[in-house]
Amino acid sequence: MTEPLLKVTNLKKSFPIHGGLLGRQVGEVKAVNDISFFINKGETLGLVGESGCGKSTTGRMLLRLLEPTEGQIFFEGQDLTKLSNSDMRKMRKEIQMVFQDPFASLNPRHTVEKILEEPLIVHGVKDKAARKKRVKELLETVGLNSYHGKRYPHQFSGGQRQRIGIARALAVHPKLIVADEPVSALDVSIQAQVLNLMQDLQKEFGLTYLFIAHDLGVVRHISDRVGVMYLGHIVELADSETLYESPKHPYTEALLSAVPIPDVDYQKERIILQGDVPSPANPPAGCPFHARCPKVMEQCASIRPEFKEVEPGHYAACHLYE
């Protein structure tokens, strides 16, 4: 079996909480709490969950835009957590990010041409003519015209701005793209266009994606495998078809019960979860989901379930399978 392109082991991220007169640390928010996964070359791994579950934090740690508290991130066998800042900057040529809000992530004072030239300059493309040629190529690759390079971000629609964000990520020929909710700020009609573009680019350039989203319908459309996050943990991970047809974790079942099905005759029972998501500053003992789980058992309150393979290639963290 070939080595995965990216392998994450026991990754954690905590943010300190400061309080009191002296601003001392009084606690910590466990945003990502011991997760492990891998992504094979050329595949798309979808990462889904409610807001605040730690999926965006995970994406940012892969590029070390946020420093991990614990754990390891192996990219092509190299541990990114051990790299110096300057070595990590060079490594970002291989791993790029597409952000959620294309308006916030594009500099409003720069023309599109300048925005797309920037990564080329940072990664050492000195020849101005070569940069101009590459910018023209990038715009055409994402379905825009070369004359769009002279315009500013505010002169584009949301979908066009996200295409510019994708073009910027592609500029330096990366191997892995971390897409952090790339379509959640767009109209539904535009979402499909951007997703189809991303799939076409994946085939054309052999890209690998970590696709972060909260919409299970969107993730199903683009992902080969899907991981479900809850309160900083990955609670289930399987290939896309298996996860949607036979979810193993009660949280995944509840999420899927809320996805609308375009069939008038199909009646599906909606699973309504009780209570609210616990605070990541004070996560519950045992299984993080036990306080809201419709299938809760006695040991769930005190023993944290192990994240393990319950069927070939299908992983879940749940006492139902022990």
Short mmCIF file of N, CA, C and O in Angstrom, two decimals, residues 219-221 223-226 238-245:
data_model
loop_
_atom_site.label_atom_id
_atom_site.label_comp_id
_atom_site.label_asym_id
_atom_site.label_seq_id
_atom_site.Cartn_x
_atom_site.Cartn_y
_atom_site.Cartn_z
N VAL A 219 -20.84 18.04 0.63
CA VAL A 219 -19.71 17.14 0.86
C VAL A 219 -19.89 15.84 0.09
O VAL A 219 -18.95 15.30 -0.47
N ARG A 220 -21.12 15.36 0.06
CA ARG A 220 -21.38 14.10 -0.66
C ARG A 220 -21.03 14.25 -2.15
O ARG A 220 -20.52 13.33 -2.77
N HIS A 221 -21.33 15.42 -2.68
CA HIS A 221 -21.13 15.68 -4.11
C HIS A 221 -19.66 15.60 -4.51
O HIS A 221 -19.33 15.18 -5.61
N SER A 223 -16.78 14.51 -2.23
CA SER A 223 -15.80 13.75 -1.43
C SER A 223 -15.75 12.27 -1.76
O SER A 223 -16.77 11.64 -2.03
N ASP A 224 -14.53 11.71 -1.68
CA ASP A 224 -14.36 10.25 -1.78
C ASP A 224 -14.61 9.61 -0.41
O ASP A 224 -15.23 8.57 -0.30
N ARG A 225 -14.05 10.25 0.63
CA ARG A 225 -14.29 9.79 2.01
C ARG A 225 -14.73 10.99 2.84
O ARG A 225 -14.41 12.13 2.50
N VAL A 226 -15.46 10.70 3.91
CA VAL A 226 -16.00 11.78 4.75
C VAL A 226 -15.69 11.50 6.22
O VAL A 226 -15.90 10.38 6.69
N ALA A 238 -15.56 7.33 6.92
CA ALA A 238 -15.80 6.22 6.00
C ALA A 238 -15.84 6.77 4.58
O ALA A 238 -15.88 7.98 4.38
N ASP A 239 -15.89 5.85 3.60
CA ASP A 239 -16.04 6.36 2.23
C ASP A 239 -17.46 6.93 2.10
O ASP A 239 -18.38 6.54 2.81
N SER A 240 -17.57 7.89 1.19
CA SER A 240 -18.77 8.73 1.10
C SER A 240 -20.05 7.90 0.99
O SER A 240 -21.00 8.11 1.74
N GLU A 241 -20.06 6.92 0.09
CA GLU A 241 -21.28 6.13 -0.16
C GLU A 241 -21.70 5.38 1.11
O GLU A 241 -22.87 5.40 1.51
N THR A 242 -20.72 4.73 1.76
CA THR A 242 -21.00 3.93 2.96
C THR A 242 -21.55 4.80 4.07
O THR A 242 -22.51 4.45 4.76
N LEU A 243 -20.92 5.96 4.27
CA LEU A 243 -21.32 6.85 5.37
C LEU A 243 -22.77 7.31 5.19
O LEU A 243 -23.54 7.36 6.15
N TYR A 244 -23.15 7.63 3.96
CA TYR A 244 -24.51 8.14 3.72
C TYR A 244 -25.55 7.02 3.74
O TYR A 244 -26.69 7.23 4.12
N GLU A 245 -25.14 5.81 3.32
CA GLU A 245 -26.10 4.69 3.27
C GLU A 245 -26.24 4.02 4.63
O GLU A 245 -27.33 3.61 5.01
#
